[in-house]
């Protein structure tokens, strides 16, 4: 059993809530007390069905009505194959930053299209966001098939149109599934009403889709915390550099280099949770001891000698501006590259990306406001040991923090070193 | 390459968050309630920092309404791991601040405990408190970030949450602010029990079936009989075969009827019992969906 993270996107009323509710309900992930509450609410709302599945997850509408905050909400369910983490994200353009938050860690983006309305502005925007964030899989769920009597041609028209649009985007894997969330067709089991459809049901897809394999297996490790252990018997101090392996493999005895100082040394001990191991991989938390007494600290990177990473003070990146206050050229920023922070400056806005067409706009580069996506040049005080996002999804990312307010004002992916 | 169990992913995520807390803050604390979630946090901290010392003390806000079994367990645990424990009592806060104590048949000090927590944060100048909240517990929590910034009064402002992208956590704060960090946000109740089973984590015995004197409330919940309740003639005390799904205060945590002797029994029970954890056991959450969000805005953990 492993974990799959996904988020659902689409227009208001395309059936997002009904679809998620259907998945949770049909996979028997809902407690009886919650079903009771919802049955009661469905009756109050005068729904003709006994159970309005949208009420299970319809964060947004309920929240707007009750004046509760609109934000990403996380939901969980599991089958025998996988634990699923759903980020329920608001789809409106004014919530682009929330969508970024929910989508950033996703393995799959489910984009819903209402078969009657077809591809809309939001479909395009959400697809562009998925491509900027490098989401490994995009699943186009064409919903409300019941409204067209489960006809194949209505479905293939939309698939063809989406394929044309997606050609211009940098999406890795795109799949298509016809469903009726309302009637539960093709959600958990393959639907008999869709004999022409040869693929799997939605749940089968989610249970089997591959989580990302890194395209680059260069070894990357950043120090999160330095622990000094004083042996009570000998008073001897050992220093452990603890952190997560971001990609690749580390072995006991590896010749390594500590960046940015470029000090060569050797891994003299490799531990996983206080147990010596010979080897550890991406995702493992490890404690390293080094042969030399090196004054390395939080944010320093340790890489095998033969897999050097680039040290740079200047990067080009695609960023989404997330602060209510627009960017000002004099703004003092801090870049947080995983666990490494240093002062930074946006020295130039190269272009704005039109979020509906994915086209660069070179004419309005003097400012940057909430939810806008731009390509920029960033200069950093200390060099950062980075990879491009294309090469390494774990290390080609960063956030920007305002030095005065301490707010997270932007998130970005690196596409070029200078 | 070895394949990882899903619990390995949850574990690594939680420890990664703890390391970020340790690396980013000057004076962290781990809030220890004595329940299974915070016992898991202690286990995770051991994995993160051993053989070194924890970079934070455990802090217990003692409401005075605890199960004695939970307190015994706490002291035993602290003894075993050799880490520092700070205890601050709600009773002392009531006296010092001249507050009115909770009343009613089942007096709950949940609201009062906020004052003690804030006073403790101020006393030790903690800039971050690690807590065991999970997003599956209820709707308001489902929206909370892993690093949640609180103002001077401990208040959570859901409208001003920072975006939290990837697993990059921004722990920078302004003067007077502090952070609550939630390493097990993405764990469900079942995940916790699966982890307890896999790691063979010890728990207070009240999580398992036992005989206990209980009182039935108007909405059918079973409350442990104790000196803290203000019962009248209409209540009758009877013996039940029960266990606890969550361990909070004796006055407001309900027991469930159960014959579960082992962690495995409990896992099987949860899989078929389909009542949410809070729905089953927390008297004070039955009020409204917005109740929790309101309470959190007011600095409740
Ligand atoms: N006919 C039909 N209606 C659907 C389907 N899925 C959702 N709906 C309806 O579409 C409306 C909007 O659905 P909802 O899930 O609330 O959409 P959301 O705004 O995307 O979350 C509701 O009235 C649903 O009952 C479907 O598969 N077929």
XYZ file of C-alpha atoms and ligand atoms in Angstrom:
747
model
C 0.000 0.000 0.000
C 1.258 3.491 -0.776
C -0.034 7.071 -0.912
C -1.511 9.021 -3.820
C -2.193 12.746 -3.591
C -4.608 14.367 -6.001
C -6.711 17.467 -6.389
C -9.886 18.152 -8.305
C -10.396 21.199 -10.484
C -13.082 22.479 -12.804
C -15.867 25.016 -13.139
C -18.404 25.642 -10.438
C -21.210 23.123 -11.043
C -19.157 20.745 -13.165
C -19.679 18.182 -10.420
C -16.462 18.320 -8.394
C -18.175 17.862 -5.047
C -20.496 15.170 -6.325
C -17.550 13.270 -7.780
C -15.446 13.409 -4.610
C -18.493 12.600 -2.498
C -19.174 9.617 -4.742
C -15.610 8.331 -4.368
C -15.717 8.667 -0.592
C -19.175 7.172 -0.306
C -18.763 4.279 -2.710
C -15.402 3.364 -1.205
C -17.191 3.288 2.177
C -15.038 5.954 3.737
C -17.809 7.921 5.383
C -18.803 7.451 8.998
C -22.444 6.806 9.789
C -22.859 9.893 11.951
C -21.715 12.039 9.043
C -24.056 10.266 6.617
C -26.921 10.918 9.031
C -26.122 14.609 9.177
C -25.975 14.824 5.406
C -29.183 12.908 4.881
C -30.857 15.403 7.180
C -29.344 18.354 5.306
C -30.350 16.852 1.941
C -33.956 16.688 3.109
C -33.879 20.256 4.366
C -32.574 21.374 0.997
C -35.450 19.534 -0.661
C -33.226 17.383 -2.797
C -35.119 14.654 -4.575
C -32.440 12.086 -3.847
C -32.080 10.887 -0.266
C -28.465 11.763 -0.144
C -26.902 14.782 -1.824
C -23.335 13.560 -2.173
C -22.061 17.029 -2.891
C -22.760 17.909 0.741
C -20.020 15.522 1.821
C -17.354 17.678 0.340
C -18.919 20.847 -0.867
C -16.650 23.010 1.161
C -16.984 26.012 -1.044
C -20.700 26.584 -1.264
C -21.360 25.814 2.374
C -18.467 27.982 3.373
C -19.683 30.915 1.384
C -23.152 30.585 2.870
C -21.924 30.291 6.422
C -19.212 32.880 6.065
C -16.500 30.322 6.820
C -13.111 30.768 5.232
C -12.597 29.525 1.725
C -9.377 27.607 1.472
C -7.841 24.296 0.538
C -9.390 21.507 2.617
C -7.811 18.081 2.852
C -9.807 14.842 2.771
C -8.694 11.271 3.192
C -9.859 7.863 2.135
C -8.251 4.551 1.510
C -8.778 1.283 -0.268
C -6.766 -1.901 0.110
C -4.344 -0.589 -2.491
C -3.746 3.003 -1.494
C -4.256 5.812 0.939
C -5.590 8.850 -0.910
C -5.076 12.459 0.087
C -7.453 14.817 -1.692
C -6.766 18.532 -1.748
C -10.138 20.156 -2.281
C -9.177 23.435 -3.941
C -11.328 26.425 -4.884
C -11.321 26.944 -8.655
C -12.048 30.634 -9.132
C -9.344 32.877 -10.461
C -9.234 34.866 -7.206
C -8.153 31.662 -5.441
C -5.278 30.791 -7.766
C -2.815 30.892 -4.863
C -4.950 28.419 -2.901
C -4.994 26.160 -5.912
C -1.204 26.369 -6.064
C -1.047 25.371 -2.412
C -3.326 22.371 -2.857
C -1.888 21.311 -6.192
C 1.812 21.668 -5.430
C 2.232 18.234 -3.873
C -0.244 16.385 -6.088
C 0.583 13.309 -8.143
C -2.601 13.668 -10.176
C -4.707 16.641 -11.239
C -8.305 15.658 -11.941
C -9.831 18.261 -14.222
C -13.587 17.966 -14.622
C -15.390 18.964 -17.782
C -19.185 19.129 -17.985
C -20.070 17.323 -21.224
C -22.747 19.912 -22.001
C -20.575 22.976 -21.432
C -17.375 21.576 -22.888
C -13.942 23.096 -22.414
C -14.044 26.471 -20.718
C -11.734 29.214 -19.587
C -11.287 27.475 -16.214
C -10.356 24.173 -17.856
C -7.570 25.977 -19.671
C -6.396 27.871 -16.602
C -6.301 24.794 -14.395
C -4.425 22.844 -17.058
C -1.851 25.614 -17.335
C -1.378 25.600 -13.561
C -0.917 21.823 -13.662
C 1.728 22.230 -16.323
C 3.587 24.983 -14.440
C 3.637 22.843 -11.298
C 4.769 19.830 -13.293
C 1.966 17.622 -11.953
C 2.950 14.155 -13.211
C -0.542 13.120 -14.341
C -3.527 15.042 -15.602
C -6.814 13.172 -15.719
C -9.578 14.750 -17.751
C -12.855 13.525 -16.290
C -15.711 14.200 -18.657
C -18.739 14.322 -16.386
C -22.533 14.224 -16.704
C -22.414 11.569 -19.427
C -26.000 10.742 -18.449
C -27.107 14.035 -19.991
C -25.969 12.910 -23.452
C -27.232 9.328 -23.024
C -23.640 8.114 -22.696
C -22.940 8.881 -26.352
C -19.424 8.252 -27.607
C -19.225 11.064 -30.154
C -19.995 13.824 -27.625
C -17.123 12.455 -25.532
C -14.614 12.094 -28.348
C -15.302 15.606 -29.609
C -14.214 16.997 -26.260
C -11.203 14.682 -26.044
C -10.066 15.835 -29.494
C -10.501 19.465 -28.622
C -8.572 19.069 -25.362
C -5.749 17.233 -27.104
C -5.331 20.140 -29.481
C -5.191 22.596 -26.611
C -2.845 20.427 -24.520
C -0.367 20.193 -27.380
C 0.842 23.656 -26.525
C 1.376 22.775 -22.872
C 4.103 20.912 -21.125
C 1.934 18.165 -19.599
C 3.591 14.828 -18.928
C 0.753 12.318 -19.027
C -2.848 13.048 -19.941
C -5.669 10.510 -19.628
C -9.400 10.740 -20.271
C -12.335 9.084 -18.497
C -16.086 9.512 -19.149
C -18.203 9.407 -15.968
C -21.501 10.296 -14.407
C -20.765 11.352 -10.859
C -24.454 11.687 -10.103
C -25.378 8.192 -11.186
C -22.107 6.681 -10.084
C -21.236 5.389 -13.554
C -17.593 4.535 -14.186
C -16.551 5.818 -10.765
C -15.803 2.666 -8.796
C -16.696 0.005 -11.363
C -16.606 0.065 -15.131
C -19.957 1.189 -16.473
C -22.169 -1.024 -18.593
C -23.641 2.098 -20.076
C -20.320 2.882 -21.709
C -19.591 -0.264 -23.730
C -17.524 1.702 -26.242
C -15.154 2.904 -23.553
C -12.174 0.586 -23.204
C -10.349 2.153 -20.265
C -10.699 1.700 -16.525
C -13.028 3.250 -13.974
C -11.906 6.332 -12.073
C -11.073 4.456 -8.877
C -9.148 1.754 -10.730
C -7.170 4.503 -12.455
C -6.394 6.167 -9.118
C -5.419 2.872 -7.536
C -2.976 2.022 -10.296
C -1.531 5.215 -11.702
C 2.225 5.324 -11.154
C 3.597 7.894 -8.751
C 6.451 9.877 -10.168
C 9.767 8.327 -11.043
C 12.475 10.943 -10.978
C 13.857 11.678 -14.405
C 17.170 12.493 -12.812
C 18.620 10.337 -10.120
C 21.454 12.592 -9.061
C 21.892 12.413 -5.306
C 20.726 15.425 -3.358
C 20.678 15.967 0.391
C 20.231 19.149 2.374
C 20.960 19.532 6.088
C 17.857 20.365 8.084
C 19.258 20.094 11.584
C 22.637 19.521 13.221
C 22.625 17.356 16.325
C 25.561 17.221 18.720
C 25.522 14.129 20.861
C 27.653 13.973 23.978
C 28.368 10.420 24.973
C 27.641 10.299 28.732
C 30.432 7.770 29.345
C 33.285 9.160 27.282
C 32.172 12.800 26.957
C 32.979 12.412 23.296
C 30.944 14.590 20.951
C 29.594 13.258 17.666
C 27.973 15.568 15.185
C 25.133 14.340 13.007
C 23.773 16.151 9.987
C 20.109 15.207 9.779
C 17.801 15.711 6.824
C 15.833 14.091 4.057
C 17.322 12.604 0.924
C 15.734 14.706 -1.799
C 16.689 12.443 -4.670
C 19.026 9.621 -5.561
C 20.955 7.325 -3.231
C 23.565 7.781 -0.495
C 25.950 5.090 0.704
C 28.146 4.752 3.710
C 31.690 5.616 2.607
C 30.624 7.898 -0.284
C 33.089 10.643 -1.136
C 31.089 13.834 -0.903
C 31.332 17.576 -1.171
C 29.679 20.039 1.218
C 28.221 23.038 -0.599
C 28.475 25.975 -0.949
C 31.992 25.807 0.570
C 32.962 22.861 -1.668
C 34.709 20.985 1.108
C 35.550 17.426 0.171
C 35.030 14.721 2.775
C 33.566 11.257 3.265
C 30.419 9.853 4.815
C 31.769 7.986 7.822
C 28.420 6.852 9.154
C 24.944 6.667 7.687
C 22.014 6.143 10.028
C 18.300 5.799 9.560
C 16.448 6.480 12.794
C 19.418 5.695 15.003
C 20.253 2.482 13.118
C 23.355 2.161 10.945
C 22.579 1.375 7.293
C 24.765 0.886 4.238
C 22.511 2.697 1.814
C 19.534 5.047 1.826
C 17.249 6.463 -0.870
C 15.081 9.372 -1.895
C 12.528 10.151 0.783
C 14.500 8.615 3.652
C 15.402 10.721 6.667
C 19.044 10.107 7.458
C 21.722 11.242 9.883
C 25.166 11.579 8.312
C 28.503 11.755 10.057
C 31.455 13.069 8.096
C 35.129 12.089 8.291
C 36.327 15.632 8.787
C 35.284 18.077 11.444
C 33.421 20.454 9.172
C 31.435 23.443 10.265
C 28.454 22.667 8.056
C 25.003 23.886 9.018
C 21.327 23.962 8.173
C 20.696 24.609 4.507
C 24.067 23.297 3.308
C 23.915 20.659 0.604
C 25.915 17.433 0.596
C 26.420 15.720 -2.779
C 28.606 12.870 -4.008
C 31.791 14.232 -5.576
C 30.915 12.892 -9.033
C 27.392 14.354 -9.001
C 28.085 18.009 -8.440
C 25.149 20.315 -8.458
C 25.269 23.829 -9.808
C 26.020 26.680 -7.437
C 24.466 29.874 -8.654
C 23.623 33.398 -7.565
C 21.289 34.073 -10.426
C 18.343 32.035 -11.632
C 15.501 32.398 -14.069
C 12.240 31.126 -12.699
C 8.510 30.977 -13.227
C 6.767 32.358 -10.161
C 3.213 32.864 -8.968
C 2.766 36.039 -6.932
C 0.706 35.203 -3.844
C 0.657 38.332 -1.744
C -2.209 40.825 -1.580
C 0.325 43.615 -1.894
C 1.767 43.786 -5.409
C 5.486 43.369 -5.983
C 7.612 46.501 -5.605
C 11.081 46.669 -7.192
C 12.641 47.817 -3.915
C 11.046 44.957 -1.982
C 13.443 43.072 0.291
C 12.970 39.360 -0.167
C 14.274 36.114 1.233
C 14.466 33.031 -0.912
C 13.768 29.753 0.868
C 15.171 26.927 -1.182
C 13.978 23.884 0.801
C 15.819 24.415 4.104
C 18.238 27.052 2.879
C 17.361 30.728 3.214
C 19.248 33.758 1.940
C 18.442 37.287 0.853
C 17.182 37.696 -2.683
C 16.066 40.269 -5.184
C 13.878 40.072 -8.244
C 16.085 41.968 -10.649
C 13.870 41.751 -13.702
C 10.402 40.641 -14.749
C 10.941 39.017 -18.130
C 7.301 38.460 -19.048
C 3.878 37.712 -17.692
C 2.163 34.460 -18.609
C -1.409 34.841 -19.750
C -3.071 32.257 -17.549
C -5.795 31.578 -20.110
C -3.687 31.173 -23.225
C -0.254 30.336 -21.814
C 1.167 33.101 -24.033
C 3.954 35.365 -22.767
C 3.149 39.054 -22.453
C 6.283 41.222 -22.717
C 4.508 44.563 -22.445
C 3.335 44.720 -18.844
C 6.470 43.818 -16.959
C 6.720 46.749 -14.601
C 4.560 45.181 -11.892
C 3.241 41.911 -10.530
C 0.004 41.468 -8.601
C -1.784 38.736 -6.658
C -2.252 35.493 -8.619
C -0.166 36.638 -11.582
C 2.353 34.264 -13.073
C 5.604 35.705 -14.379
C 9.014 34.683 -15.573
C 11.632 36.554 -13.593
C 15.342 36.820 -12.894
C 16.257 36.388 -9.224
C 19.609 37.252 -7.686
C 20.562 35.669 -4.380
C 23.034 36.834 -1.703
C 24.492 33.388 -1.008
C 24.778 30.935 -3.863
C 22.170 28.183 -3.915
C 22.808 24.586 -4.914
C 19.942 24.066 -7.272
C 18.730 22.053 -10.218
C 16.243 23.088 -12.830
C 12.702 21.933 -12.227
C 12.856 19.906 -15.435
C 15.793 17.928 -14.092
C 14.633 17.551 -10.530
C 11.151 18.214 -9.251
C 12.361 18.024 -5.617
C 15.104 20.633 -5.790
C 14.093 22.963 -8.624
C 11.586 24.782 -6.403
C 11.590 27.651 -3.902
C 9.429 30.209 -2.153
C 9.956 33.931 -1.657
C 9.322 35.601 1.695
C 8.958 39.316 2.363
C 11.655 40.341 4.806
C 9.434 42.841 6.591
C 6.083 41.084 6.833
C 7.492 37.528 6.851
C 4.660 36.485 4.542
C 5.176 33.953 1.786
C 4.754 36.194 -1.248
C 5.592 33.861 -4.138
C 6.398 30.302 -5.125
C 8.510 29.390 -8.090
C 10.224 26.788 -10.227
C 13.704 27.231 -11.664
C 14.138 26.879 -15.421
C 17.587 28.321 -16.020
C 20.830 29.222 -14.251
C 22.718 32.262 -15.252
C 14.914 -0.618 -4.803
C 12.956 -1.431 -1.665
C 9.326 -0.355 -1.750
C 8.019 1.740 1.075
C 4.932 1.166 3.073
C 2.511 4.051 3.229
C 3.297 4.392 6.932
C 6.944 5.012 6.011
C 5.828 7.984 3.939
C 3.681 9.402 6.728
C 6.472 8.836 9.225
C 9.094 10.540 7.054
C 6.764 13.467 6.399
C 6.168 13.946 10.139
C 9.859 13.718 11.001
C 10.773 16.082 8.184
C 8.367 18.606 9.730
C 9.870 18.111 13.207
C 13.352 18.690 11.807
C 12.142 21.893 10.154
C 10.778 23.027 13.516
C 14.059 22.189 15.234
C 16.051 23.928 12.510
C 13.969 27.072 12.155
C 13.015 28.058 15.694
C 14.860 29.215 18.804
C 12.572 27.866 21.517
C 10.297 25.026 20.456
C 8.028 22.946 22.677
C 6.099 19.730 22.139
C 2.575 19.882 23.557
C 1.926 16.583 25.251
C -1.666 15.802 26.108
C -1.211 12.208 27.178
C -3.354 10.925 24.302
C -2.322 8.505 21.572
C -1.572 11.265 19.067
C 0.942 12.992 21.286
C 2.410 9.657 22.341
C 3.031 9.042 18.632
C 4.683 12.471 18.386
C 7.100 11.498 21.140
C 7.866 8.271 19.306
C 8.515 10.227 16.101
C 10.752 12.680 17.969
C 12.813 9.771 19.249
C 13.279 8.558 15.701
C 14.217 12.048 14.581
C 16.740 12.989 17.246
C 18.119 9.890 18.973
C 20.780 9.358 20.194
C 20.781 13.155 20.680
C 18.484 14.963 23.092
C 15.164 16.406 21.947
C 15.648 20.067 21.042
C 12.447 20.821 22.988
C 10.777 19.987 26.292
C 7.420 18.217 26.512
C 4.752 20.561 27.844
C 1.620 19.276 29.510
C -1.267 21.632 30.224
C -2.890 19.870 33.159
C -6.605 20.613 33.391
C -6.900 18.832 36.726
C -9.539 16.586 35.191
C -7.186 13.991 33.792
C -7.533 10.271 33.980
C -5.089 9.151 36.683
C -3.992 6.346 34.345
C -2.948 8.930 31.754
C -0.884 10.885 34.292
C 0.879 7.752 35.510
C 1.623 6.821 31.949
C 2.997 10.297 31.231
C 5.433 10.180 34.157
C 6.566 6.702 33.254
C 7.158 7.697 29.640
C 9.164 10.786 30.541
C 11.231 8.659 32.887
C 11.933 6.113 30.175
C 13.021 8.541 27.502
C 14.917 10.869 29.838
C 13.561 14.085 28.373
C 12.334 17.220 30.113
C 8.669 17.676 31.061
C 7.037 20.976 31.988
C 3.606 20.828 33.650
C 1.384 23.864 34.095
C -1.982 23.608 35.823
C -5.280 25.174 34.855
C -6.133 25.389 38.559
C -3.229 27.771 39.104
C -4.359 29.925 36.185
C -7.889 30.094 37.590
C -6.525 31.262 40.928
C -3.982 33.709 39.529
C -6.292 35.288 36.986
C -9.387 35.034 39.182
C -11.306 33.139 36.497
C -14.612 31.384 37.003
C -14.212 27.620 37.001
C -16.251 25.452 34.647
C -19.619 24.380 36.002
C -22.526 22.134 35.073
C -22.991 18.434 35.338
C -19.969 17.714 33.133
C -17.728 20.742 33.715
C -15.303 21.233 30.833
C -12.102 23.184 31.291
C -11.392 23.183 27.558
C -11.906 26.918 27.275
C -9.915 27.681 30.426
C -6.996 25.612 29.267
C -6.348 28.191 26.539
C -5.289 30.727 29.204
C -2.856 28.316 30.781
C -1.373 27.471 27.412
C -0.901 31.131 26.475
C 0.613 31.926 29.881
C 2.996 28.997 29.502
C 4.027 30.121 26.020
C 4.742 33.559 27.449
C 6.573 32.239 30.532
C 9.027 30.177 28.487
C 8.960 32.407 25.393
C 8.169 29.458 23.166
C 8.149 30.519 19.534
C 6.638 27.270 18.263
C 4.522 24.505 19.769
C 4.341 21.110 18.106
C 0.880 19.586 18.377
C -0.802 16.330 17.462
C -3.833 17.683 15.610
C -4.980 15.801 12.512
C -6.875 17.175 9.556
C -9.346 14.300 9.541
C -10.638 15.269 12.978
C -13.127 17.785 11.654
C -13.805 20.426 9.034
C -11.966 23.456 10.404
C -8.810 21.451 10.978
C -9.018 20.132 7.421
C -8.074 23.613 6.261
C -5.250 24.346 8.640
C -1.682 24.577 7.443
C 1.164 22.459 8.831
C 2.843 25.635 10.136
C -0.001 27.738 11.536
C 0.894 31.264 12.611
C -0.819 32.614 15.751
C -0.944 36.189 16.950
C -0.162 37.498 20.429
C -3.440 36.091 21.738
C -2.892 32.666 20.266
C -5.538 33.325 17.666
C -5.671 31.590 14.322
C -6.780 33.791 11.461
C -7.958 31.466 8.705
C -8.299 34.391 6.304
C -4.630 35.245 6.641
C -3.130 31.786 6.330
C 0.119 31.753 4.433
C 0.172 29.736 1.262
C 2.094 26.539 2.000
C 3.624 25.186 -1.184
C 5.282 21.819 -1.630
C 6.776 20.881 1.690
C 8.621 24.135 2.138
C 7.567 25.564 5.499
C 7.971 29.246 6.240
C 8.435 29.594 9.986
C 9.476 33.258 10.026
C 7.381 35.284 12.425
C 6.985 38.810 13.689
C 7.448 39.861 17.290
C 4.642 38.547 19.468
C 3.612 35.863 17.013
C 4.217 32.170 17.434
C 3.600 29.036 15.427
C 1.720 25.797 15.970
C 3.253 22.989 13.935
C 1.295 19.826 13.137
C 3.512 16.963 11.928
C 0.739 14.359 11.754
C -1.763 16.543 9.884
C -2.196 13.971 7.138
C -2.744 10.950 9.388
C -6.195 9.517 10.001
C -7.320 7.719 13.134
C -6.741 4.399 11.397
C -3.249 5.436 10.283
C -2.390 6.219 13.906
C -3.528 2.797 15.079
C -1.748 1.029 12.232
C 1.418 2.885 13.198
C 1.009 2.070 16.886
C 0.671 -1.580 15.951
C 3.653 -1.602 13.599
C 5.946 0.265 15.972
C 4.644 -1.518 19.073
C 4.063 1.776 20.838
C 2.791 1.490 24.397
C -0.379 3.302 25.425
C -2.240 4.000 28.669
C -4.444 1.015 29.442
C -7.683 3.010 29.246
C -7.471 2.721 25.450
C -8.274 -0.970 25.902
C -11.356 -2.610 27.306
C -11.882 -2.410 31.045
C -14.673 -2.238 33.612
C -15.605 1.245 34.645
C -18.332 3.083 36.510
C -20.128 5.214 33.944
C -22.991 7.687 33.751
C -25.161 7.985 30.670
C -25.698 11.506 29.303
C -28.937 12.774 27.751
C -27.683 12.039 24.245
C -26.610 8.549 25.142
C -22.876 8.992 25.654
C -21.061 7.207 28.447
C -19.026 9.377 30.791
C -16.612 8.060 33.370
C -17.891 8.530 36.896
C -15.506 10.752 38.836
C -15.442 13.274 41.659
C -15.376 16.064 39.046
C -18.969 15.444 37.917
C -21.912 17.215 39.510
C -24.555 14.515 39.373
C -28.089 14.614 40.703
C -30.697 12.037 41.667
C -31.831 11.405 38.110
C -28.421 10.021 37.137
C -27.530 6.518 37.864
C -24.114 5.070 37.855
C -23.569 1.672 36.374
C -20.694 -0.527 35.452
C -19.764 -0.751 31.785
C -17.271 -2.674 29.701
C -15.653 0.205 27.842
C -12.595 1.778 26.312
C -11.595 5.251 25.097
C -10.989 6.270 21.509
C -9.483 9.569 22.533
C -8.125 10.492 25.926
C -8.922 14.005 27.043
C -10.554 15.175 30.230
C -12.603 12.804 32.351
C -15.465 15.291 32.290
C -15.874 15.565 28.549
C -14.428 12.492 26.878
C -16.951 9.725 26.357
C -16.169 6.041 26.481
C -17.346 3.526 23.923
C -18.613 0.061 24.713
C -15.939 -2.329 23.534
C -14.287 -5.662 24.066
C -11.066 -4.676 22.295
C -8.071 -6.032 24.202
C -5.315 -5.384 21.700
C -4.342 -2.820 19.097
C -5.354 -5.326 16.422
C -8.820 -5.631 18.022
C -9.124 -1.852 17.953
C -8.142 -1.645 14.289
C -10.775 -4.226 13.392
C -13.314 -2.361 15.482
C -12.612 0.979 13.805
C -12.855 -0.556 10.371
C -16.411 -1.675 11.002
C -17.606 0.877 13.547
C -18.316 3.702 11.234
C -18.677 6.576 13.614
C -16.205 9.389 13.375
C -13.849 9.757 16.288
C -15.093 13.148 17.387
C -18.722 12.268 16.775
C -18.310 9.357 19.149
C -16.359 10.882 21.946
C -16.309 14.635 22.221
C -19.287 16.155 24.016
C -18.272 19.676 23.221
C -18.001 19.376 19.462
C -21.543 18.440 18.728
C -22.541 22.047 18.631
C -21.961 23.243 15.110
C -19.661 22.934 12.167
C -18.392 26.401 12.785
C -17.800 25.697 16.464
C -14.284 24.450 16.019
C -13.271 27.249 13.713
C -14.527 29.738 16.305
C -12.677 28.049 19.104
C -9.468 27.942 17.149
C -9.743 31.596 16.299
C -9.813 32.128 20.046
C -6.528 30.406 20.647
C -7.741 26.938 21.561
C -5.231 24.483 20.288
N -26.938 14.995 -14.639
C -25.861 15.056 -13.866
N -25.757 16.004 -12.942
C -24.644 16.052 -12.168
C -23.596 15.106 -12.314
N -22.635 15.404 -11.411
C -23.078 16.483 -10.731
N -24.286 16.878 -11.181
C -25.116 17.982 -10.694
O -24.487 19.212 -10.996
C -24.702 20.153 -9.968
C -23.384 20.678 -9.447
O -22.651 19.624 -8.852
P -21.553 19.902 -7.724
O -20.962 18.583 -7.406
O -22.114 20.679 -6.625
O -20.519 20.781 -8.570
P -19.228 21.598 -8.118
O -19.638 23.004 -8.055
O -18.236 21.356 -9.205
O -18.760 21.040 -6.808
C -25.520 19.445 -8.895
O -26.864 19.789 -9.051
C -25.267 17.970 -9.181
O -26.332 17.169 -8.777
C -23.741 14.089 -13.318
O -22.910 13.214 -13.488
N -24.877 14.120 -14.049
